[in-house]
PDB file of C-alpha atoms in Angstrom:
ATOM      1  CA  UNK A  17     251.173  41.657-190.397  1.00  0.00           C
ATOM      2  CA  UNK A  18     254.741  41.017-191.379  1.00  0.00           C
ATOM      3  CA  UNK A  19     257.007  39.132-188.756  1.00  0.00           C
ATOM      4  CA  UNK A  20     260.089  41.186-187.676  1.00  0.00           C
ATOM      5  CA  UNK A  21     262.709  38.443-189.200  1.00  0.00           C
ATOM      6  CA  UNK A  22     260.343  39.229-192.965  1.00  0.00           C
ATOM      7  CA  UNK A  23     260.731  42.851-191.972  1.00  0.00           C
ATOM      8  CA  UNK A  24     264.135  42.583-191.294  1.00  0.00           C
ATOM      9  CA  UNK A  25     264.933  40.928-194.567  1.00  0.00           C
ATOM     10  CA  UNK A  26     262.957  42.951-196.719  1.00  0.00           C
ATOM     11  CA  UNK A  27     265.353  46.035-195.267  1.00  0.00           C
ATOM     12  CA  UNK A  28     267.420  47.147-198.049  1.00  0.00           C
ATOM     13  CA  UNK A  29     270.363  47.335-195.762  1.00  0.00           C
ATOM     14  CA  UNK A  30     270.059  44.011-195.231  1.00  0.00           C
ATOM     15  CA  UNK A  31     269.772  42.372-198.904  1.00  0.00           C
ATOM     16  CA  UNK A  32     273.171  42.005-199.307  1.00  0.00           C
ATOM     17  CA  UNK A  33     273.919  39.305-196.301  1.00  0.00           C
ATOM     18  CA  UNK A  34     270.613  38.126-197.372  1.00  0.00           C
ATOM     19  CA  UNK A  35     272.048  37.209-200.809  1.00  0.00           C
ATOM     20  CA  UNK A  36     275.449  35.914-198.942  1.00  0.00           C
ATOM     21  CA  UNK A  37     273.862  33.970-196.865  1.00  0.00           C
ATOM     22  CA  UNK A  38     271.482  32.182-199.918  1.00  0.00           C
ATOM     23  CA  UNK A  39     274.217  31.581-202.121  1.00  0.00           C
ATOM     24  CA  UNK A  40     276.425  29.876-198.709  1.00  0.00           C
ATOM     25  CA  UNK A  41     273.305  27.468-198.147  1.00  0.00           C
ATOM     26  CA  UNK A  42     272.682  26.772-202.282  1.00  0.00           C
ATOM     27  CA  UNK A  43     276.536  25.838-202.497  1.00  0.00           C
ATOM     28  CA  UNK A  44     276.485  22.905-199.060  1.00  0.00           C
ATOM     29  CA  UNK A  45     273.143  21.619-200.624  1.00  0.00           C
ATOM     30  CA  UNK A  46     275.095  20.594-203.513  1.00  0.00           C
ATOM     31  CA  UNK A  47     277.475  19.445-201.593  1.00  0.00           C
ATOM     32  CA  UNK A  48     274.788  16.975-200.026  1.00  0.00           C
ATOM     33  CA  UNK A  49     273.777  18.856-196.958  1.00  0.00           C
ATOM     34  CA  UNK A  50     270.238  18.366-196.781  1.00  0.00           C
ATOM     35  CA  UNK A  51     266.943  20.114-196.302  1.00  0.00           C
ATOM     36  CA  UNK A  52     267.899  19.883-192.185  1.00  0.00           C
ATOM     37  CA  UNK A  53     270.579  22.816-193.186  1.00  0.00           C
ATOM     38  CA  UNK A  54     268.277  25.414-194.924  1.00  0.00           C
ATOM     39  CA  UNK A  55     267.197  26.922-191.972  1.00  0.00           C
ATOM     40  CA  UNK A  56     269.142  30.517-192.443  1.00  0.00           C
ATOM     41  CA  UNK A  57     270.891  30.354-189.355  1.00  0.00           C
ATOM     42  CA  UNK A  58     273.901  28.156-188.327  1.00  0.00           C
ATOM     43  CA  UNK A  59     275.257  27.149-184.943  1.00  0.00           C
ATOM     44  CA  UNK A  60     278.085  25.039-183.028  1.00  0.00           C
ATOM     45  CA  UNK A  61     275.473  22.459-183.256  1.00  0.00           C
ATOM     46  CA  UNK A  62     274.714  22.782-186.956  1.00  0.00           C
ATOM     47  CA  UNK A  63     277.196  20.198-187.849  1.00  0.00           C
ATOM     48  CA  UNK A  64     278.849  17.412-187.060  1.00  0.00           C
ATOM     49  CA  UNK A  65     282.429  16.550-186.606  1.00  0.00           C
ATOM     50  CA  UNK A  66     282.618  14.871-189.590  1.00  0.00           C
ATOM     51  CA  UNK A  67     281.114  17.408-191.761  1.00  0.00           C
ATOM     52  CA  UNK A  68     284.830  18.740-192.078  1.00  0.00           C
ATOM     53  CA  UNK A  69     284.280  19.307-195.831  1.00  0.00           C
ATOM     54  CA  UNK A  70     281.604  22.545-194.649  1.00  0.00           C
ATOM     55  CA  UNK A  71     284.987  23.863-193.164  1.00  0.00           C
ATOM     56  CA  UNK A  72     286.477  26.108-196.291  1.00  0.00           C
ATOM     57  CA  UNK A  73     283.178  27.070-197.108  1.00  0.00           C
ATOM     58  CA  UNK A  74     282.243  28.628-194.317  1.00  0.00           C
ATOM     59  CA  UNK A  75     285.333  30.222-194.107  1.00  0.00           C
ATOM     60  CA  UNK A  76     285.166  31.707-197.700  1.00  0.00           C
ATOM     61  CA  UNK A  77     281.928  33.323-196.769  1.00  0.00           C
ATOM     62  CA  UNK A  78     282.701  34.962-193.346  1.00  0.00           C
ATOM     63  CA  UNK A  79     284.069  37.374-195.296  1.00  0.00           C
ATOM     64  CA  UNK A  80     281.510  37.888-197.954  1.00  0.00           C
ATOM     65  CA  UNK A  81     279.029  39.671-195.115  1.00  0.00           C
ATOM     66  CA  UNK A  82     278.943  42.814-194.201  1.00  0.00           C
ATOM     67  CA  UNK A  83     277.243  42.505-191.018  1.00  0.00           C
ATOM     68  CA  UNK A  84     279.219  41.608-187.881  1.00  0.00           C
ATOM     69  CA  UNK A  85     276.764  39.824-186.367  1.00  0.00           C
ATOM     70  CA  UNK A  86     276.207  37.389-189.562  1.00  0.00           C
ATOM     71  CA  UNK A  87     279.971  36.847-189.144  1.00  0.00           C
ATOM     72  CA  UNK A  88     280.026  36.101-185.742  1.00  0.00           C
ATOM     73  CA  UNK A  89     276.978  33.234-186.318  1.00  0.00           C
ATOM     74  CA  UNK A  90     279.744  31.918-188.682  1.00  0.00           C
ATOM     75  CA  UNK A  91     282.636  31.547-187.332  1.00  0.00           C
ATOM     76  CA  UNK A  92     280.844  29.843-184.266  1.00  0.00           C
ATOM     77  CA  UNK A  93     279.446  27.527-186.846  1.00  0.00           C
ATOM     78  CA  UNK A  94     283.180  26.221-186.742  1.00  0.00           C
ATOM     79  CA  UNK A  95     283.013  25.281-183.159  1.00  0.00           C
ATOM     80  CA  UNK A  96     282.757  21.530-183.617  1.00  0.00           C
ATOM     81  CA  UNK A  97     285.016  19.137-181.615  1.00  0.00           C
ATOM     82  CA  UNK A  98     287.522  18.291-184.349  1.00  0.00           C
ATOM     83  CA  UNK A  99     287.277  20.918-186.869  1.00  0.00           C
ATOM     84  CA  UNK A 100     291.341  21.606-187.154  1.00  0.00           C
ATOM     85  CA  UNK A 101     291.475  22.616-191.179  1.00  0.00           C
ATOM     86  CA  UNK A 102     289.230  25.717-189.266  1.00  0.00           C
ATOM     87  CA  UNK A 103     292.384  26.630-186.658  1.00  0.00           C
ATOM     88  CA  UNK A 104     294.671  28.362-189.095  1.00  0.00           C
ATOM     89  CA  UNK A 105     292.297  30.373-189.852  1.00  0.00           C
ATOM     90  CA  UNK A 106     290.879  31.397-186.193  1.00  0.00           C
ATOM     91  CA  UNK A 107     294.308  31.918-184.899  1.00  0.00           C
ATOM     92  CA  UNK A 108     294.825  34.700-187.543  1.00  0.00           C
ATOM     93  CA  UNK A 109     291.178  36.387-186.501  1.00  0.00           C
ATOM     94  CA  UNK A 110     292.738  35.989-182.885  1.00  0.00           C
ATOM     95  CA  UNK A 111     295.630  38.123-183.778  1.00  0.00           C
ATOM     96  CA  UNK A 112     293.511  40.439-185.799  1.00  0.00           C
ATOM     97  CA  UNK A 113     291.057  41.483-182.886  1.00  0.00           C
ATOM     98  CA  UNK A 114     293.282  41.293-180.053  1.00  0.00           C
ATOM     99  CA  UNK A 115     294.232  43.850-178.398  1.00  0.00           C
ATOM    100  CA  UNK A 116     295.258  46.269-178.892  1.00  0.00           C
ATOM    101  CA  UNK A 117     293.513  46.138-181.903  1.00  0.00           C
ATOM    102  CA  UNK A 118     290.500  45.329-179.256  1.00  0.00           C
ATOM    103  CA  UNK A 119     287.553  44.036-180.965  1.00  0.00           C
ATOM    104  CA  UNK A 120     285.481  42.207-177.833  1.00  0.00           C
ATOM    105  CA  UNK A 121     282.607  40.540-180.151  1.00  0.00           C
ATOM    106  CA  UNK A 122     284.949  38.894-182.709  1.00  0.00           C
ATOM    107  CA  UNK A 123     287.530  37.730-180.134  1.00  0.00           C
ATOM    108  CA  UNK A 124     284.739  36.655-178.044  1.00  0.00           C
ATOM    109  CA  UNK A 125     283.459  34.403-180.786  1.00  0.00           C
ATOM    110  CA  UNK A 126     286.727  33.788-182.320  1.00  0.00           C
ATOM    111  CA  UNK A 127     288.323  32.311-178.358  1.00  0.00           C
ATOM    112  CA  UNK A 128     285.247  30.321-177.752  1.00  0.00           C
ATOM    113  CA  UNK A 129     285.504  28.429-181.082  1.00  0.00           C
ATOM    114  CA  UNK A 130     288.832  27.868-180.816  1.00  0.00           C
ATOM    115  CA  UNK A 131     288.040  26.405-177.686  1.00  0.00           C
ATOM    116  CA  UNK A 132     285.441  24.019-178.652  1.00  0.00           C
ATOM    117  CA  UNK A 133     287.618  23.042-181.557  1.00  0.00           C
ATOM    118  CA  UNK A 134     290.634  22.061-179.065  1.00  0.00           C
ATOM    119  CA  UNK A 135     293.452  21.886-181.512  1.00  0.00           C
ATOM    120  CA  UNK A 136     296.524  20.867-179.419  1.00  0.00           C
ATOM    121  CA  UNK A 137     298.720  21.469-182.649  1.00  0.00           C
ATOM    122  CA  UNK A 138     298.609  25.336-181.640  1.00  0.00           C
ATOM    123  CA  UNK A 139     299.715  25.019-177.966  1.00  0.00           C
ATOM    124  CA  UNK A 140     302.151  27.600-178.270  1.00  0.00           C
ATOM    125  CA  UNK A 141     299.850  30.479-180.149  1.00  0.00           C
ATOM    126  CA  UNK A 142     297.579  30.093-177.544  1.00  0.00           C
ATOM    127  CA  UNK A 143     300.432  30.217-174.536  1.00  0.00           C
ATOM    128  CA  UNK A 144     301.532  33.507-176.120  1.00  0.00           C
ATOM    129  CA  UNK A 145     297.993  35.090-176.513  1.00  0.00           C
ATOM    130  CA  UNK A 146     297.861  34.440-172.906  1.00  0.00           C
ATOM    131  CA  UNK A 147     300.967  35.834-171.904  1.00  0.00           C
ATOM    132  CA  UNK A 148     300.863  39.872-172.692  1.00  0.00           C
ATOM    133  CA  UNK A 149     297.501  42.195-173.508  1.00  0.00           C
ATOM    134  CA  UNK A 150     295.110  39.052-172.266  1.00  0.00           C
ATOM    135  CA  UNK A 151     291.554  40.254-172.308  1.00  0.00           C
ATOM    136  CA  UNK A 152     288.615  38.703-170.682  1.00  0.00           C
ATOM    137  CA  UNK A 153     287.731  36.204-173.575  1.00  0.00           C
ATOM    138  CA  UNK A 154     291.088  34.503-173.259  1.00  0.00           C
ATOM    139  CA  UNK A 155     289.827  32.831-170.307  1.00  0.00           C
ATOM    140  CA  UNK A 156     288.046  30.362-172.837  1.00  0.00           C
ATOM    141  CA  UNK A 157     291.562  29.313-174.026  1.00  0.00           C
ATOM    142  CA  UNK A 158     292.340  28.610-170.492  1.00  0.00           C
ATOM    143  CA  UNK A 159     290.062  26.866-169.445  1.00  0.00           C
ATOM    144  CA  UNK A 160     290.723  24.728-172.644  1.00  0.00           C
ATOM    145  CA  UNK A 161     293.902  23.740-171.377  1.00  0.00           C
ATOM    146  CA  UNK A 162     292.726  22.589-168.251  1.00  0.00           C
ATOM    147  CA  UNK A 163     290.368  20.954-169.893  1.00  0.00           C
ATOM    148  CA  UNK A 164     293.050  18.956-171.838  1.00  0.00           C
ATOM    149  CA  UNK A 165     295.711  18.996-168.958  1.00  0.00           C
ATOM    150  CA  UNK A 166     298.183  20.392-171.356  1.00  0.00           C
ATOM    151  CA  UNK A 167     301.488  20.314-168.881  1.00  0.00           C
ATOM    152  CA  UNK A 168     303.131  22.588-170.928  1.00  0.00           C
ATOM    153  CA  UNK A 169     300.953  25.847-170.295  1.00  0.00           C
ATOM    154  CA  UNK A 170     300.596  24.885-166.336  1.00  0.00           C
ATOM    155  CA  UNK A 171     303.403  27.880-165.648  1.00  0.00           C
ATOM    156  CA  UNK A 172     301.331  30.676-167.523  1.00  0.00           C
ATOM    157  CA  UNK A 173     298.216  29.329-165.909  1.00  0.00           C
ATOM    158  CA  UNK A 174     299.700  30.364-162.744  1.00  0.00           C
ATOM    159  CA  UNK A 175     300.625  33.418-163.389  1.00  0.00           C
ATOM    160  CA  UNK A 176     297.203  33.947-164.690  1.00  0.00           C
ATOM    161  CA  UNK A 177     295.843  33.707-161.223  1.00  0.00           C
ATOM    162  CA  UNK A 178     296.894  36.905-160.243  1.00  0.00           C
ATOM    163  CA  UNK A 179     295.941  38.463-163.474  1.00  0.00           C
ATOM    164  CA  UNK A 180     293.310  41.482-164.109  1.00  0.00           C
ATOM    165  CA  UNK A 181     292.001  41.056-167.088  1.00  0.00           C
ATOM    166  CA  UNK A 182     291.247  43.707-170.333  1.00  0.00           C
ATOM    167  CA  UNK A 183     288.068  44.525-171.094  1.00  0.00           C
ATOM    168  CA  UNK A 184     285.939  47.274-172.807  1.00  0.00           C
ATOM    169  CA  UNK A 185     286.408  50.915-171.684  1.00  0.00           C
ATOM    170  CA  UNK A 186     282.646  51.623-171.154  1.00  0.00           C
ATOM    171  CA  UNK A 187     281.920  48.067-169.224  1.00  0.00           C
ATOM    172  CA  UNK A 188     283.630  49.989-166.432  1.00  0.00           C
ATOM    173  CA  UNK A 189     280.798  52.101-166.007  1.00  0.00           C
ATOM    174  CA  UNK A 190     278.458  48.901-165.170  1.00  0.00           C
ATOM    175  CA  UNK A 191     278.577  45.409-163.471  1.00  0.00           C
ATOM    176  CA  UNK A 192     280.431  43.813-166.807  1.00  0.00           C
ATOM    177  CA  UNK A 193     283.443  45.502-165.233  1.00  0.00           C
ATOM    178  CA  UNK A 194     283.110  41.976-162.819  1.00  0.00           C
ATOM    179  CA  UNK A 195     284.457  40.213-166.365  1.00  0.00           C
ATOM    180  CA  UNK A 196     288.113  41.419-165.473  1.00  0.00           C
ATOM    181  CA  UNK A 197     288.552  38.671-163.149  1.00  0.00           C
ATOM    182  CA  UNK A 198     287.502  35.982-165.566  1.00  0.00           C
ATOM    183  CA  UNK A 199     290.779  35.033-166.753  1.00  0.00           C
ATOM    184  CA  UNK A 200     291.786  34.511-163.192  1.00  0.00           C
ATOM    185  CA  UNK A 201     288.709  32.687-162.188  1.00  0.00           C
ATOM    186  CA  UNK A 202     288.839  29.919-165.558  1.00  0.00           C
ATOM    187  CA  UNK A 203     292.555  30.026-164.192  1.00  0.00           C
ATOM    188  CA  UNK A 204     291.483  28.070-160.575  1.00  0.00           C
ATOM    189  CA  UNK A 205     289.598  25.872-162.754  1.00  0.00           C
ATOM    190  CA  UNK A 206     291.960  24.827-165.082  1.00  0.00           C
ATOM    191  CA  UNK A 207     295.064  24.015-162.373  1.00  0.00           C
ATOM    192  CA  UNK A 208     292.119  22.043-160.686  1.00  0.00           C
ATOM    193  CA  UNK A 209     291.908  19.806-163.930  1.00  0.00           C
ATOM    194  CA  UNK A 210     295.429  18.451-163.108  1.00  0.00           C
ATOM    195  CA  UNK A 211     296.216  15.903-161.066  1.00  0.00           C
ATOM    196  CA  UNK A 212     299.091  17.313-159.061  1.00  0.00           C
ATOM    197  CA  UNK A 213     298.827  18.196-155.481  1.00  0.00           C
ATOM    198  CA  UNK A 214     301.913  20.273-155.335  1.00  0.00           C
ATOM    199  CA  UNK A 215     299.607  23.284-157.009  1.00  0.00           C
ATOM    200  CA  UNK A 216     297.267  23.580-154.323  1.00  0.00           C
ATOM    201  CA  UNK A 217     299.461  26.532-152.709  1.00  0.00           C
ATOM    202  CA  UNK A 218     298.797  28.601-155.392  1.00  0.00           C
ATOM    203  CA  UNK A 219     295.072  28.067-155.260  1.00  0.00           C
ATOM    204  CA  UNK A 220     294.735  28.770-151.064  1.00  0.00           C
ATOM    205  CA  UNK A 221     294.824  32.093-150.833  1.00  0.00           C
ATOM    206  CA  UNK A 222     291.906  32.202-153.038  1.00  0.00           C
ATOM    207  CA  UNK A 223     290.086  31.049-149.794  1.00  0.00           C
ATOM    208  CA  UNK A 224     290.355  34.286-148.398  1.00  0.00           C
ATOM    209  CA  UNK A 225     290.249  36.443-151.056  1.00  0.00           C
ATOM    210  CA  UNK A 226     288.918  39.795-149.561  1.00  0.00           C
ATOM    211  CA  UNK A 227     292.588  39.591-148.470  1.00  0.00           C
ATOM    212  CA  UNK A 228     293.877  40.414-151.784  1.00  0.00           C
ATOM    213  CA  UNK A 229     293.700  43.828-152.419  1.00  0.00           C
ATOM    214  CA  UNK A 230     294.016  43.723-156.352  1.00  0.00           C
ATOM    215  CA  UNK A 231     290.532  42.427-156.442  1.00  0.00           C
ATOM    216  CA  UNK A 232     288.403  45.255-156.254  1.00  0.00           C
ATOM    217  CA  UNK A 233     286.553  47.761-158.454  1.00  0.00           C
ATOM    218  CA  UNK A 234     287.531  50.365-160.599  1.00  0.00           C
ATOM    219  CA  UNK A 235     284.373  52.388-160.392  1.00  0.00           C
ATOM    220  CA  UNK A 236     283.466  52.710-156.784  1.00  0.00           C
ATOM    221  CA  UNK A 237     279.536  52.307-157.329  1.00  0.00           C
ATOM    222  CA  UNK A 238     280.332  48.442-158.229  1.00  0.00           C
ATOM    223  CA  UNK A 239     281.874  47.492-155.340  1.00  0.00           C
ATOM    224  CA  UNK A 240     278.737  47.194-154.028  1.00  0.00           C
ATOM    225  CA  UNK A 241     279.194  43.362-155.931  1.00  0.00           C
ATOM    226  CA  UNK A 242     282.802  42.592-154.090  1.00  0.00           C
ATOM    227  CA  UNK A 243     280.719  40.302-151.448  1.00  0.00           C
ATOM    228  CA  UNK A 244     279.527  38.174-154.657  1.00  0.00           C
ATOM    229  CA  UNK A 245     282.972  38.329-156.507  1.00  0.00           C
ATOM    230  CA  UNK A 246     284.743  36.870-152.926  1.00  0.00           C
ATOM    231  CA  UNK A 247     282.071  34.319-152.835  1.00  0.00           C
ATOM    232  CA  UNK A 248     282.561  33.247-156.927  1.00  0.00           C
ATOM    233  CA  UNK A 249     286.440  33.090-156.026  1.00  0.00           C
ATOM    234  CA  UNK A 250     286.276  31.213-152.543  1.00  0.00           C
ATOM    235  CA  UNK A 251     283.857  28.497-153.953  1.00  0.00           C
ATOM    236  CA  UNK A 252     286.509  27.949-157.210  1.00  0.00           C
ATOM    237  CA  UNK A 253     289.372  27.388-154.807  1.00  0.00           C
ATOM    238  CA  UNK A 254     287.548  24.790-152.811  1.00  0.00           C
ATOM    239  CA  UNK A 255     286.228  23.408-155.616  1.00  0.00           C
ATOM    240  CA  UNK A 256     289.475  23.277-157.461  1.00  0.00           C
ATOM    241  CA  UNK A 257     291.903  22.187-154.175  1.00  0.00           C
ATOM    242  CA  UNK A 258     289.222  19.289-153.450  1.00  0.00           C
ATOM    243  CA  UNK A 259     290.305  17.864-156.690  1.00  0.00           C
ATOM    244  CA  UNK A 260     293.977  18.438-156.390  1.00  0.00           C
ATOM    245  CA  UNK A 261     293.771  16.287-152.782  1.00  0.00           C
ATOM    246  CA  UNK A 262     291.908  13.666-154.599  1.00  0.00           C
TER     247      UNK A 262
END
């Protein structure tokens, strides 16, 4: 009995990111990438920081699939600590899939790596993706910032706080709708990452946050999950403020 991944191969659909993918793993063999790297799949945690010379390559076959999901498994590939030749090259997909040219799997992929990469030399791209049309994935780029207590992006941070986030049309319709608020949640986070006390004001009336009225539902069968959503945002504050006061 044939497995589903031979099965899936063996689709005719398929042969063509089959034959991408083949010639992408022939070419870093010769480039000295061992037998460890002919596995057919690729991760964040395929290679090392130091592998920057696997950086163009991948990039020159992202394109080459035809599948989005193939794509997506590379340009995560290019989440290594380090990778900066790859940042050019994100930021661009970035301003491709944004909206409101909205295209939630590739941005989603595309913010993350960018993210894991942490390439300060693009401070102000990433300022001005969060500062009009900010969806949901964005909130990897701030919490990024936190991360790296860049003083310079401290401003939009605040205002993020406040901020309701896009996200798909039809995740309205379901509990993803919740994902609206991550942009202001990684927002508590990332002011808690910096070691000045004079931001706790903004973070307090997080405390109480049943008391802000712009965090609700759209579709009235989910606010059945405001209770949880209070909780998430209460336990960030105190979380965030006990660091400030350290």
């Amino acid at each position: 009995m044939l497995s589903d991944s031979i099965k899936y191969w063996l689709n005719p659909k398929n042969r063509h990111d089959h034959k991408i993918e083949k010639q992408f793993f022939r070419e870093i063999a010769k480039m000295g990438y061992g037998r460890k790297y002919r596995r057919y799949y690729i991760s964040c945690k395929t290679f090392a920081p130091t592998d920057t010379a696997v950086i163009p390559v991948i990039i020159k076959y992202v394109d080459l699939f035809e599948r989005e999901g193939i794509k997506l498994q590379f340009i995560n590939a290019l989440g290594v600590k380090g990778f900066y030749d790859a940042s050019e090259y994100l930021i661009g997909e970035y301003k491709k899939n944004m909206p409101p040219n909205y295209n939630e799997p590739m941005l989603n992929a595309v913010s993350q790596t960018l993210a894991r990469i942490g390439d300060l030399r693009y401070v102000d791209e990433y300022i001005a993706f969060l500062s009009d049309n900010v969806s949901f994935e964005a909130g990897y780029l701030v919490e990024m910032l936190g991360n790296m207590r860049v003083e310079k992006a401290v401003p939009t941070i605040i205002k993020l706080l406040n901020y309701v986030a896009i996200i798909p049309q039809n995740w309205y319709e379901n509990i993803l709708e919740d994902q609206k608020f991550y942009v202001s949640q990684c927002a508590i986070k990332a002011l808690g990452k910096f070691n000045d006390s004079s931001l706790i004001p903004y973070l307090e009336k997080f405390l109480e946050p049943e008391k802000l009225d712009w965090i609700k539902f759209d579709c009235v069968d989910n606010n059945k999950y405001l209770k949880r959503i209070y909780r998430e945002y209460k336990e960030l504050a105190t979380k965030a403020i006990a660091k400030l006061k350290k």
